[in-house]
Structure formats: C-alpha cells, structure tokens
Amino acid sequence: MEFTGDIRIWVLLVSLILQSCHGFYLPGSYPHKYVTGDPLSVKVNSITSIDTEMPFSYYSLPFCKPQEGVKDSAENLGELLMGDRIENSPYRFKMYTNETEILLCKSDPLSKDSFDLLKKRIDEMYQVNLILDNLPTIRYTKKDGYVLRWTGYPIGVKYQEAYYVFNHLKFTVLIHKYEEANVARVMGTGDAAEVIPTRVDEGSDIPGYMVVGFEVVPCSVMHDANTKNLKMYGKYPKPIKCDSNIVSMPIKEGQPIVFTYEVTFDVSDIKWPSRWDAYLKMEGSKVHWFSILNSLMVITFLAGIVLVIFLRTVRRDLTRYEELDKEAQAQMNEELSGWKLVVGDVFRAPSSAGLLCIMVGDGVQILGMAVVTILFAALGFMSPASRGNLITGMLFFYMILGVAAGYVAVRLWRTVGCGDHKGWVSIAWKVACFFPGIAFLILTTLNFLLWGSHSTGAIPFSLFVILLLLWFCISVPLTLFGGYLGAKAPHIEYPVRTNQIPREIPAQKYPSWLLVLGAGTLPFGTLFIELFFIMSSIWMGRVYYVFGFLLIVMILLVVVCAEVSLVLTYMHLCVEDWKWWWKSFFASGSVAIYIFLYSINYLVFDLRNLSGPVSATLYLGYSLFMVLAIMLATGTVGFLSSFWFVHYLFSSVKLD
C-alpha cells in the first residue's frame, strides 16, 4: 500500500512537471482562448498617484460596485507588499461583442465626505487601474505631435475651479485569432518551437480569440440623473458622444453620478508574445540605451587601466624582491618601506570585529539575492506580466541564502579569532537579525504612516505575522545552519605572524577616510544612468523590463567595487596604515552615500510634485532601506576582495 502511494505521488509530480513544461512561456502566462460570446472578467487594482505614492482601494471612492459584491482576487506575497489590491469590477464584456451606451449604475447622492474625498483625489492626480486578461488598461494621448502611453486613466480633472469626473469609459479590446495548430509557432522560435507540445482541446474547430490589447478613452459626459426605470447593464436612452477633449460632468455635493461605458472589439495583427510591447516601449529609449552603453564602456576602460597599472606595480615589486639572494633580501629587509613595514600588523584584528563579520555575512546574503533574482528576471521568469513575482522571488532567495550568510560570517569570525570556535552561535544569530531587524524597524514605522492614511500600501497585520514566521521559522534556522557549517570548516590561516605590540601609524598628509568616501564615485558612475530607470519604475509608475542590462551593470558594479577597494587598500598599506579592514569595506560601500544623494536629487527635481510630509517620509524611508542594502552588498565585495589581495600579497613573499 505504501508502495502504491509512492507511485501516485511520483505520477502526480511528473504530471505537474509536464504540465508546467507544456505551459512554459517567457514572459507571461499561457494564452487563453475565448469563444465569441464568452464573458471576459475585468478587474480593478488600487488607484495610484505619483504625487502621493500612496495607493488606495478602488472602492474607497463612490464608484459602481458589482452586483455579486466586491471580492478579492488571489494575490501573491509580492503583490500585497507592493500595495496591489486586485478586486472584481462591475464591467462586463463578451468576447467579440460590441456594446454601446451601457448603463453601469447611478451612485448615491454625494455626501460632503465623499465629495471632498473625490475632489482631493482629483487634485492629487489619482489614476484608475483596470486589468483584463492580466493586461493593464492603457491610454494614449497626443502632445506636441508625440503619442504618449499611460497605464490607467485619471479619476477626473479640475477646470476653472470646477471638478469634473470621467463617468463614461470607451473601451477597445484588441483580439487576435487563436490558431490551435500553430500554438508551438506562437510559443517559441527556432529549435524551441519543436519541443513545445501542442494541445488539442474539445471543440477546437470553434474559432477562438486571444486578448492582445486593452485600451480606454475616459470621457466626462453630462447624463440625465433620472434613471429610475433603468437597470444595471441596461441601454442608456440617449446617444453618448465620447470626446476626451471636452468635460461636461461636474461633481456637486448632494447630486448623484451616472456611470456608463461602451466596448469595441478590434481584430489586431499583434501576436500573443508581443502584447506587452505597448507597455514596455519607453520614449527616447535609444538615447537612454546609448548613454548606458557609453557609460559602461568608459567605466570598463578606466577600471581596466587602474587594474593593469596596479597589477604591474605589485607584480614588479614582488618579482624584484624574489630575484635577490638571501643576503640582499636581508639587507633589503633592513631598508623596508611601504607595505612591507606593516607585515606584523596587517592581520591584526580590527576594532568591532564581530560587527564587521555580521555586516559581511548580511552583505553576502543581499548580494547573492540580487544576483540570482536579476538573473532569473533576465531569463524572463519574473516578467512584468507576472505581477508581484519579483518581490516574492527576492524574499525566497534571501531566505535560502541565509545559509551562505551564516557560513561566511562565522568562518570570518573564526579566522579573525585564529580558529577560536567560541561565540559562533551569537554571530550567526546576529547575522540573522541585523539587517532584517533594521528593515523591520523601518518598514514598521512607514507602515504606521500608511495605516494612518488608510492606504492599501499598508501591510496587513496577517501579512506581518506571515513575514515574522518566514523570518524566524525559515531564515533564522537556515542562517544558524550556515553558521554551524562555518564553525566546522577550517579557518583561513594567516601567512605571517602578528606582533604583540601594534605599530604606530605615521601621520598622514590628508585624512584617510576622505579618500575612502571619495572612492564611491567610481562605482556610482557605473550605475547612475540605470538608477534613473529603476527610480522611474518604482516612483513614476513605469514598467521596468531591461533586466538583461541590469545584470550587466550588476556584474560591472561588482568588478569595479573590487578594484576600487584593492587600490585603496594598497595605497593605505604603502603609507604604513595597517587598519585596512573597515576602510576596504567602506571604500566600495561608500557608493551608497552617492545613491542616497541621488535619491534626494530625484525627489527635488523629478518628484517635485510629491505632496505632503507623509509622502516625502515614505520616499526617504524606502530610499534609506535601499541604500542600507546596497552599502552592505557593495561593502562586502570590497572587503572580501581586499582580504584576498592582502592574504595573497603577504603569502607571496616571506618577511621576518
């Protein structure tokens, strides 16, 4: 019986794998076939504004509600953390069935609170976000001869001290004929098309269609409020002329609002794999690509020059020393200068060694999470069509990489302590709580602000409990397990002995920390252009999709951080400054300072319309959280590369 149960489990796993392989497609989900007359489900997401950065529920405003009541759609962890609240909507479409002058509902007379709230949301430029077949609604406008693309549509507009609401929506659904026999051709190209199986459904001879576009034109139309005899989805008795350039429905306290809509289906040449192109196109993208490529080439060239000069200098110094005989080496030892003088102090334990080990461990975890997440995103597993998957993936990879964080931190702790096992449990525990604890403190503070504003961006209490359980039930045990592995692994042996009495560091002509802080400019130069795209995606509501370029920038950033820390460490050793541990960490970690300054610049010049102290506090709080993570990740790269370099340097030549 147990054997039969095992067989069933394996059969189930194999069937799930085959089904997932069958539906594998990047990006997005498997195309859905709709037959003429099939109902299409339109959903609503939170209303958003780039002026406040605080999402609110769609039904917090006096909009029409579905007859069956408001129901939440299934949301993943990432969507909840992003503030998405996807719910059903009252809009009803039928595939390939055009409808006009459809009455949606008549709202209750606007109370003073509803009237004031509606005016406030219009002033704050809130957008309504609708979703059809996983496609957000898109709106096109013309300005100075250019066609601009927007996701969602505004609630209303203020004109000559009066507030007008967009109460009539003209929908256009773009559809493409579903060709059952050519699913493989649609799903893949080249050799990939041959391995994707086709599927024969019952009734495949019935022509079907796929949704490949969802457009909307919002209009403000003066409706007759006397609609007592009309029911929901009934025919409005008068013709409706939708002109987006004319507003004629002012909102007034004590008066209801009549909402109507129309929908048109157009057969389009857009293929299923290309249906997200309209959302991913960015104005002036060629200029941005050229700037990014030019910046990457310049930074790579400069970093290469620095690395070549640096390696030649050190290699020549070591080669010249090794070519001398023993008497000449002894005589040279008496005339040592530069980095050779600190041989007895270079591996002296730094101040706050435990904190350094903890920060390096957390940095390894954050850096690993970033690299793996961006790699999966570049391969298409976390495309914009998969809403919330990026955040969910980041959390998953962060928890799993707790093993690496605990291992690196404890092994480094044992290396600093010359193999002492004492205190490794404390180090592993602190690694598991240091960065997550700071993040939890920041996010909790910001969450109280969102709770006070009744925003959907606030993390629900139930989700807080889930995050705490993930932290203490998965992340902490994995980090402790990694620490156990680090305690069992052999510590790194130093190539030279450390003197009992520390050597006095000569007075410097300039503060060494000034050079360390200035070193962050070079890593910042590798990513500041890409940083604009990322910031625009987060705060301006644009879709970020160039994960391939981001992966290249990430790799280049790691290389430059390593090179900068190597050069700075060598420079400090040459002036007999043996306190390189923390300086190597902050030489590359100081890039976070410039990113934070850039964030403030972005707030002042690009988000100058950001309204209210709460919105500014949210922006600065999230920016501080991002900067802390970047500092730990880049600082870890700099420290580990410098540690390897110092170990290699002093193990290459024996100095007594």
Tab-separated table of N, CA and C in Angstrom, residues 296-436:
chain	number	residue	atom	x	y	z
A	296	LEU	N	28.971	52.391	-19.598
A	296	LEU	CA	29.579	51.104	-19.275
A	296	LEU	C	30.946	50.947	-19.932
A	297	MET	N	31.080	51.384	-21.169
A	297	MET	CA	32.356	51.265	-21.870
A	297	MET	C	33.423	52.139	-21.219
A	298	VAL	N	33.058	53.361	-20.864
A	298	VAL	CA	34.027	54.265	-20.241
A	298	VAL	C	34.478	53.725	-18.888
A	299	ILE	N	33.521	53.285	-18.075
A	299	ILE	CA	33.868	52.774	-16.752
A	299	ILE	C	34.714	51.512	-16.869
A	300	THR	N	34.371	50.639	-17.807
A	300	THR	CA	35.157	49.426	-18.001
A	300	THR	C	36.577	49.764	-18.417
A	301	PHE	N	36.733	50.743	-19.303
A	301	PHE	CA	38.056	51.149	-19.769
A	301	PHE	C	38.885	51.714	-18.621
A	302	LEU	N	38.296	52.614	-17.831
A	302	LEU	CA	39.017	53.210	-16.705
A	302	LEU	C	39.387	52.159	-15.665
A	303	ALA	N	38.433	51.288	-15.350
A	303	ALA	CA	38.715	50.254	-14.357
A	303	ALA	C	39.805	49.310	-14.856
A	304	GLY	N	39.818	49.023	-16.170
A	304	GLY	CA	40.862	48.171	-16.720
A	304	GLY	C	42.231	48.798	-16.609
A	305	ILE	N	42.307	50.102	-16.876
A	305	ILE	CA	43.587	50.803	-16.753
A	305	ILE	C	44.089	50.761	-15.312
A	306	VAL	N	43.189	51.035	-14.374
A	306	VAL	CA	43.574	51.003	-12.961
A	306	VAL	C	44.065	49.616	-12.569
A	307	LEU	N	43.361	48.588	-13.007
A	307	LEU	CA	43.724	47.225	-12.643
A	307	LEU	C	45.067	46.827	-13.252
A	308	VAL	N	45.318	47.191	-14.518
A	308	VAL	CA	46.575	46.831	-15.173
A	308	VAL	C	47.750	47.525	-14.496
A	309	ILE	N	47.618	48.823	-14.255
A	309	ILE	CA	48.704	49.556	-13.591
A	309	ILE	C	48.967	48.984	-12.207
A	310	PHE	N	47.897	48.690	-11.502
A	310	PHE	CA	48.011	48.189	-10.141
A	310	PHE	C	48.719	46.831	-10.114
A	311	LEU	N	48.318	45.911	-10.995
A	311	LEU	CA	48.928	44.587	-11.018
A	311	LEU	C	50.394	44.653	-11.444
A	312	ARG	N	50.684	45.516	-12.381
A	312	ARG	CA	52.068	45.644	-12.829
A	312	ARG	C	52.952	46.169	-11.710
A	313	THR	N	52.446	47.122	-10.946
A	313	THR	CA	53.243	47.701	-9.862
A	313	THR	C	53.538	46.663	-8.790
A	314	VAL	N	52.507	45.962	-8.348
A	314	VAL	CA	52.702	44.969	-7.293
A	314	VAL	C	53.544	43.806	-7.795
A	315	ARG	N	53.248	43.321	-8.987
A	315	ARG	CA	53.992	42.193	-9.525
A	315	ARG	C	55.472	42.538	-9.693
A	316	ARG	N	55.771	43.738	-10.175
A	316	ARG	CA	57.165	44.142	-10.344
A	316	ARG	C	57.884	44.208	-9.001
A	317	ASP	N	57.174	44.707	-7.983
A	317	ASP	CA	57.762	44.803	-6.644
A	317	ASP	C	58.091	43.418	-6.093
A	318	LEU	N	57.160	42.474	-6.255
A	318	LEU	CA	57.383	41.128	-5.752
A	318	LEU	C	58.469	40.401	-6.542
A	319	THR	N	58.458	40.570	-7.862
A	319	THR	CA	59.445	39.892	-8.699
A	319	THR	C	60.855	40.368	-8.386
A	320	ARG	N	61.020	41.666	-8.211
A	320	ARG	CA	62.341	42.215	-7.897
A	320	ARG	C	62.852	41.678	-6.571
A	321	TYR	N	61.955	41.514	-5.586
A	321	TYR	CA	62.366	41.014	-4.282
A	321	TYR	C	62.749	39.533	-4.362
A	322	GLU	N	61.987	38.769	-5.122
A	322	GLU	CA	62.244	37.339	-5.188
A	322	GLU	C	63.513	37.016	-5.962
A	323	GLU	N	63.972	37.906	-6.844
A	323	GLU	CA	65.181	37.673	-7.628
A	323	GLU	C	66.447	37.918	-6.821
A	324	LEU	N	66.351	38.575	-5.684
A	324	LEU	CA	67.520	38.843	-4.851
A	324	LEU	C	67.949	37.586	-4.105
A	325	ASP	N	69.268	37.502	-3.793
A	325	ASP	CA	69.713	36.393	-2.964
A	325	ASP	C	69.390	36.677	-1.509
A	326	LYS	N	69.721	35.729	-0.633
A	326	LYS	CA	69.333	35.855	0.759
A	326	LYS	C	70.001	37.048	1.433
A	327	GLU	N	71.294	37.295	1.108
A	327	GLU	CA	71.987	38.423	1.737
A	327	GLU	C	71.371	39.743	1.295
A	328	ALA	N	71.054	39.815	0.020
A	328	ALA	CA	70.432	41.049	-0.475
A	328	ALA	C	69.039	41.227	0.122
A	329	GLN	N	68.303	40.116	0.308
A	329	GLN	CA	66.983	40.212	0.933
A	329	GLN	C	67.095	40.672	2.379
A	330	ALA	N	68.129	40.135	3.095
A	330	ALA	CA	68.314	40.557	4.482
A	330	ALA	C	68.652	42.041	4.553
A	331	GLN	N	69.519	42.471	3.590
A	331	GLN	CA	69.859	43.896	3.579
A	331	GLN	C	68.644	44.742	3.207
A	332	MET	N	67.831	44.216	2.301
A	332	MET	CA	66.635	44.950	1.885
A	332	MET	C	65.626	45.017	3.028
A	333	ASN	N	65.555	43.941	3.843
A	333	ASN	CA	64.627	43.946	4.977
A	333	ASN	C	64.942	45.051	5.963
A	334	GLU	N	66.243	45.402	6.053
A	334	GLU	CA	66.616	46.478	6.958
A	334	GLU	C	66.227	47.838	6.400
A	335	GLU	N	65.971	47.876	5.097
A	335	GLU	CA	65.614	49.145	4.463
A	335	GLU	C	64.191	49.086	3.904
A	336	LEU	N	63.354	48.334	4.604
A	336	LEU	CA	61.988	48.167	4.125
A	336	LEU	C	61.245	49.491	4.146
A	337	SER	N	60.281	49.594	3.244
A	337	SER	CA	59.426	50.782	3.188
A	337	SER	C	58.050	50.366	2.688
A	338	GLY	N	57.090	51.204	2.933
A	338	GLY	CA	55.751	50.962	2.406
A	338	GLY	C	55.064	49.786	3.065
A	339	TRP	N	54.379	48.975	2.255
A	339	TRP	CA	53.542	47.910	2.781
A	339	TRP	C	54.332	46.816	3.477
A	340	LYS	N	55.658	46.701	3.176
A	340	LYS	CA	56.447	45.648	3.815
A	340	LYS	C	56.664	45.919	5.293
A	341	LEU	N	56.510	47.160	5.722
A	341	LEU	CA	56.747	47.516	7.117
A	341	LEU	C	55.603	47.075	8.034
A	342	VAL	N	54.446	46.830	7.489
A	342	VAL	CA	53.283	46.513	8.323
A	342	VAL	C	53.004	45.019	8.340
A	343	VAL	N	54.026	44.222	8.020
A	343	VAL	CA	53.830	42.779	7.942
A	343	VAL	C	53.374	42.194	9.275
A	344	GLY	N	53.806	42.785	10.388
A	344	GLY	CA	53.435	42.261	11.690
A	344	GLY	C	52.116	42.788	12.219
A	345	ASP	N	51.442	43.656	11.457
A	345	ASP	CA	50.193	44.251	11.934
A	345	ASP	C	49.047	44.138	10.933
A	346	VAL	N	49.359	43.702	9.718
A	346	VAL	CA	48.357	43.757	8.665
A	346	VAL	C	47.175	42.839	8.948
A	347	PHE	N	47.416	41.757	9.714
A	347	PHE	CA	46.319	40.843	10.038
A	347	PHE	C	45.870	40.989	11.487
A	348	ARG	N	46.189	42.131	12.091
A	348	ARG	CA	45.717	42.378	13.448
A	348	ARG	C	44.200	42.566	13.420
A	349	ALA	N	43.504	41.954	14.360
A	349	ALA	CA	42.039	42.009	14.385
A	349	ALA	C	41.562	43.454	14.442
A	350	PRO	N	40.592	43.807	13.621
A	350	PRO	CA	40.095	45.187	13.619
A	350	PRO	C	39.218	45.470	14.828
A	351	SER	N	38.965	46.717	15.072
A	351	SER	CA	38.005	47.097	16.106
A	351	SER	C	36.603	46.686	15.662
A	352	SER	N	35.778	46.302	16.620
A	352	SER	CA	34.409	45.840	16.333
A	352	SER	C	34.418	44.737	15.275
A	353	ALA	N	35.289	43.726	15.497
A	353	ALA	CA	35.422	42.647	14.517
A	353	ALA	C	34.116	41.878	14.354
A	354	GLY	N	33.374	41.706	15.457
A	354	GLY	CA	32.107	40.983	15.357
A	354	GLY	C	31.111	41.684	14.451
A	355	LEU	N	31.027	43.017	14.565
A	355	LEU	CA	30.110	43.785	13.717
A	355	LEU	C	30.508	43.670	12.251
A	356	LEU	N	31.814	43.696	11.982
A	356	LEU	CA	32.276	43.567	10.604
A	356	LEU	C	31.880	42.208	10.033
A	357	CYS	N	32.052	41.153	10.817
A	357	CYS	CA	31.675	39.821	10.348
A	357	CYS	C	30.176	39.740	10.072
A	358	ILE	N	29.386	40.359	10.943
A	358	ILE	CA	27.929	40.347	10.767
A	358	ILE	C	27.531	41.091	9.498
A	359	MET	N	28.124	42.252	9.267
A	359	MET	CA	27.785	43.043	8.082
A	359	MET	C	28.225	42.344	6.805
A	360	VAL	N	29.381	41.683	6.847
A	360	VAL	CA	29.840	40.941	5.667
A	360	VAL	C	28.901	39.767	5.385
A	361	GLY	N	28.468	39.068	6.444
A	361	GLY	CA	27.530	37.968	6.245
A	361	GLY	C	26.225	38.436	5.629
A	362	ASP	N	25.665	39.533	6.151
A	362	ASP	CA	24.431	40.075	5.571
A	362	ASP	C	24.662	40.568	4.153
A	363	GLY	N	25.844	41.119	3.891
A	363	GLY	CA	26.148	41.583	2.542
A	363	GLY	C	26.195	40.453	1.543
A	364	VAL	N	26.761	39.315	1.946
A	364	VAL	CA	26.778	38.135	1.069
A	364	VAL	C	25.361	37.687	0.750
A	365	GLN	N	24.498	37.712	1.750
A	365	GLN	CA	23.107	37.289	1.554
A	365	GLN	C	22.384	38.236	0.608
A	366	ILE	N	22.555	39.542	0.783
A	366	ILE	CA	21.877	40.532	-0.066
A	366	ILE	C	22.414	40.481	-1.484
A	367	LEU	N	23.747	40.402	-1.616
A	367	LEU	CA	24.348	40.357	-2.954
A	367	LEU	C	23.928	39.102	-3.702
A	368	GLY	N	23.945	37.969	-3.014
A	368	GLY	CA	23.501	36.733	-3.660
A	368	GLY	C	22.055	36.804	-4.091
A	369	MET	N	21.202	37.367	-3.226
A	369	MET	CA	19.787	37.523	-3.580
A	369	MET	C	19.634	38.386	-4.822
A	370	ALA	N	20.374	39.508	-4.881
A	370	ALA	CA	20.256	40.430	-6.012
A	370	ALA	C	20.701	39.765	-7.312
A	371	VAL	N	21.837	39.077	-7.270
A	371	VAL	CA	22.366	38.452	-8.486
A	371	VAL	C	21.427	37.363	-8.989
A	372	VAL	N	20.982	36.482	-8.100
A	372	VAL	CA	20.114	35.375	-8.514
A	372	VAL	C	18.767	35.903	-9.012
A	373	THR	N	18.198	36.890	-8.298
A	373	THR	CA	16.906	37.442	-8.715
A	373	THR	C	16.996	38.109	-10.076
A	374	ILE	N	18.029	38.925	-10.281
A	374	ILE	CA	18.185	39.616	-11.564
A	374	ILE	C	18.446	38.614	-12.678
A	375	LEU	N	19.184	37.552	-12.376
A	375	LEU	CA	19.438	36.519	-13.387
A	375	LEU	C	18.137	35.848	-13.811
A	376	PHE	N	17.313	35.459	-12.847
A	376	PHE	CA	16.030	34.843	-13.177
A	376	PHE	C	15.123	35.832	-13.915
A	377	ALA	N	15.164	37.100	-13.515
A	377	ALA	CA	14.351	38.108	-14.195
A	377	ALA	C	14.825	38.317	-15.626
A	378	ALA	N	16.150	38.291	-15.835
A	378	ALA	CA	16.689	38.457	-17.188
A	378	ALA	C	16.293	37.289	-18.085
A	379	LEU	N	16.120	36.105	-17.492
A	379	LEU	CA	15.681	34.938	-18.262
A	379	LEU	C	14.185	34.941	-18.520
A	380	GLY	N	13.450	35.864	-17.883
A	380	GLY	CA	12.034	36.022	-18.159
A	380	GLY	C	11.105	35.401	-17.139
A	381	PHE	N	11.655	34.826	-16.077
A	381	PHE	CA	10.795	34.177	-15.086
A	381	PHE	C	10.015	35.188	-14.248
A	382	MET	N	10.483	36.431	-14.207
A	382	MET	CA	9.838	37.445	-13.376
A	382	MET	C	9.512	38.656	-14.233
A	383	SER	N	8.799	38.425	-15.310
A	383	SER	CA	8.460	39.477	-16.254
A	383	SER	C	7.368	40.363	-15.674
A	384	PRO	N	7.129	41.543	-16.279
A	384	PRO	CA	6.039	42.409	-15.811
A	384	PRO	C	4.674	41.737	-15.851
A	385	ALA	N	4.523	40.728	-16.716
A	385	ALA	CA	3.242	40.027	-16.775
A	385	ALA	C	2.984	39.214	-15.517
A	386	SER	N	4.057	38.831	-14.833
A	386	SER	CA	3.922	38.071	-13.585
A	386	SER	C	3.944	39.052	-12.427
A	387	ARG	N	2.810	39.619	-12.154
A	387	ARG	CA	2.709	40.703	-11.175
A	387	ARG	C	3.090	40.215	-9.775
A	388	GLY	N	4.053	40.886	-9.147
A	388	GLY	CA	4.446	40.568	-7.784
A	388	GLY	C	5.475	39.464	-7.659
A	389	ASN	N	5.804	38.765	-8.760
A	389	ASN	CA	6.738	37.652	-8.675
A	389	ASN	C	8.152	38.106	-8.338
A	390	LEU	N	8.501	39.331	-8.724
A	390	LEU	CA	9.850	39.825	-8.461
A	390	LEU	C	10.094	39.945	-6.955
A	391	ILE	N	9.149	40.549	-6.242
A	391	ILE	CA	9.293	40.702	-4.794
A	391	ILE	C	9.239	39.339	-4.109
A	392	THR	N	8.346	38.479	-4.561
A	392	THR	CA	8.256	37.145	-3.977
A	392	THR	C	9.550	36.369	-4.174
A	393	GLY	N	10.118	36.462	-5.366
A	393	GLY	CA	11.384	35.784	-5.636
A	393	GLY	C	12.518	36.321	-4.784
A	394	MET	N	12.554	37.635	-4.592
A	394	MET	CA	13.600	38.227	-3.756
A	394	MET	C	13.519	37.703	-2.323
A	395	LEU	N	12.316	37.625	-1.775
A	395	LEU	CA	12.154	37.108	-0.416
A	395	LEU	C	12.582	35.645	-0.325
A	396	PHE	N	12.207	34.856	-1.319
A	396	PHE	CA	12.552	33.433	-1.315
A	396	PHE	C	14.064	33.238	-1.362
A	397	PHE	N	14.716	33.913	-2.309
A	397	PHE	CA	16.162	33.756	-2.439
A	397	PHE	C	16.903	34.313	-1.223
A	398	TYR	N	16.370	35.389	-0.638
A	398	TYR	CA	17.014	35.950	0.546
A	398	TYR	C	16.992	34.938	1.697
A	399	MET	N	15.880	34.291	1.897
A	399	MET	CA	15.795	33.312	2.987
A	399	MET	C	16.718	32.126	2.735
A	400	ILE	N	16.734	31.611	1.517
A	400	ILE	CA	17.564	30.452	1.202
A	400	ILE	C	19.047	30.779	1.390
A	401	LEU	N	19.449	31.981	1.009
A	401	LEU	CA	20.860	32.364	1.096
A	401	LEU	C	21.285	32.716	2.507
A	402	GLY	N	20.385	32.536	3.486
A	402	GLY	CA	20.799	32.678	4.875
A	402	GLY	C	21.888	31.675	5.226
A	403	VAL	N	21.916	30.525	4.546
A	403	VAL	CA	22.966	29.531	4.768
A	403	VAL	C	24.333	30.134	4.426
A	404	ALA	N	24.422	30.816	3.281
A	404	ALA	CA	25.686	31.436	2.884
A	404	ALA	C	26.084	32.548	3.845
A	405	ALA	N	25.101	33.329	4.305
A	405	ALA	CA	25.395	34.431	5.224
A	405	ALA	C	25.990	33.907	6.526
A	406	GLY	N	25.362	32.891	7.112
A	406	GLY	CA	25.877	32.329	8.355
A	406	GLY	C	27.243	31.692	8.180
A	407	TYR	N	27.444	31.008	7.073
A	407	TYR	CA	28.723	30.344	6.821
A	407	TYR	C	29.863	31.353	6.712
A	408	VAL	N	29.676	32.384	5.881
A	408	VAL	CA	30.738	33.372	5.663
A	408	VAL	C	31.037	34.140	6.945
A	409	ALA	N	29.994	34.565	7.656
A	409	ALA	CA	30.199	35.366	8.864
A	409	ALA	C	30.939	34.575	9.933
A	410	VAL	N	30.515	33.337	10.184
A	410	VAL	CA	31.150	32.542	11.239
A	410	VAL	C	32.571	32.149	10.854
A	411	ARG	N	32.780	31.793	9.595
A	411	ARG	CA	34.141	31.430	9.186
A	411	ARG	C	35.075	32.633	9.255
A	412	LEU	N	34.583	33.795	8.897
A	412	LEU	CA	35.398	35.006	9.026
A	412	LEU	C	35.667	35.311	10.497
A	413	TRP	N	34.661	35.094	11.339
A	413	TRP	CA	34.832	35.310	12.778
A	413	TRP	C	35.904	34.375	13.355
A	414	ARG	N	35.896	33.138	12.915
A	414	ARG	CA	36.912	32.187	13.379
A	414	ARG	C	38.282	32.535	12.825
A	415	THR	N	38.337	33.070	11.613
A	415	THR	CA	39.618	33.485	11.042
A	415	THR	C	40.200	34.653	11.822
A	416	VAL	N	39.368	35.620	12.152
A	416	VAL	CA	39.840	36.763	12.937
A	416	VAL	C	40.300	36.298	14.319
A	417	GLY	N	39.597	35.330	14.880
A	417	GLY	CA	39.959	34.809	16.199
A	417	GLY	C	40.964	33.685	16.150
A	418	CYS	N	41.607	33.490	14.997
A	418	CYS	CA	42.643	32.464	14.830
A	418	CYS	C	42.123	31.068	15.158
A	419	GLY	N	40.924	30.770	14.720
A	419	GLY	CA	40.378	29.429	14.852
A	419	GLY	C	39.535	29.182	16.072
A	420	ASP	N	39.292	30.189	16.868
A	420	ASP	CA	38.508	30.001	18.082
A	420	ASP	C	37.035	29.798	17.728
A	421	HIS	N	36.426	28.718	18.268
A	421	HIS	CA	35.019	28.435	17.999
A	421	HIS	C	34.081	29.244	18.884
A	422	LYS	N	34.586	29.847	19.900
A	422	LYS	CA	33.749	30.496	20.895
A	422	LYS	C	32.958	31.651	20.275
A	423	GLY	N	31.664	31.671	20.524
A	423	GLY	CA	30.827	32.789	20.106
A	423	GLY	C	30.232	32.674	18.724
A	424	TRP	N	30.387	31.507	18.048
A	424	TRP	CA	29.877	31.426	16.675
A	424	TRP	C	28.353	31.436	16.636
A	425	VAL	N	27.699	30.881	17.662
A	425	VAL	CA	26.233	30.886	17.688
A	425	VAL	C	25.719	32.317	17.791
A	426	SER	N	26.371	33.125	18.626
A	426	SER	CA	25.970	34.526	18.762
A	426	SER	C	26.138	35.282	17.452
A	427	ILE	N	27.244	35.025	16.747
A	427	ILE	CA	27.489	35.703	15.463
A	427	ILE	C	26.426	35.303	14.443
A	428	ALA	N	26.129	34.012	14.343
A	428	ALA	CA	25.124	33.554	13.373
A	428	ALA	C	23.752	34.133	13.698
A	429	TRP	N	23.408	34.181	14.979
A	429	TRP	CA	22.116	34.738	15.382
A	429	TRP	C	22.029	36.222	15.037
A	430	LYS	N	23.114	36.963	15.273
A	430	LYS	CA	23.116	38.392	14.969
A	430	LYS	C	23.058	38.639	13.464
A	431	VAL	N	23.683	37.754	12.695
A	431	VAL	CA	23.589	37.876	11.234
A	431	VAL	C	22.136	37.729	10.795
A	432	ALA	N	21.430	36.785	11.415
A	432	ALA	CA	20.035	36.535	11.043
A	432	ALA	C	19.119	37.676	11.450
A	433	CYS	N	19.561	38.524	12.379
A	433	CYS	CA	18.676	39.569	12.913
A	433	CYS	C	19.126	40.985	12.595
A	434	PHE	N	20.370	41.179	12.153
A	434	PHE	CA	20.891	42.541	11.983
A	434	PHE	C	20.157	43.307	10.885
A	435	PHE	N	20.342	42.890	9.639
A	435	PHE	CA	19.680	43.601	8.536
A	435	PHE	C	18.166	43.423	8.552
A	436	PRO	N	17.647	42.191	8.745
A	436	PRO	CA	16.187	42.077	8.825
A	436	PRO	C	15.587	42.897	9.959
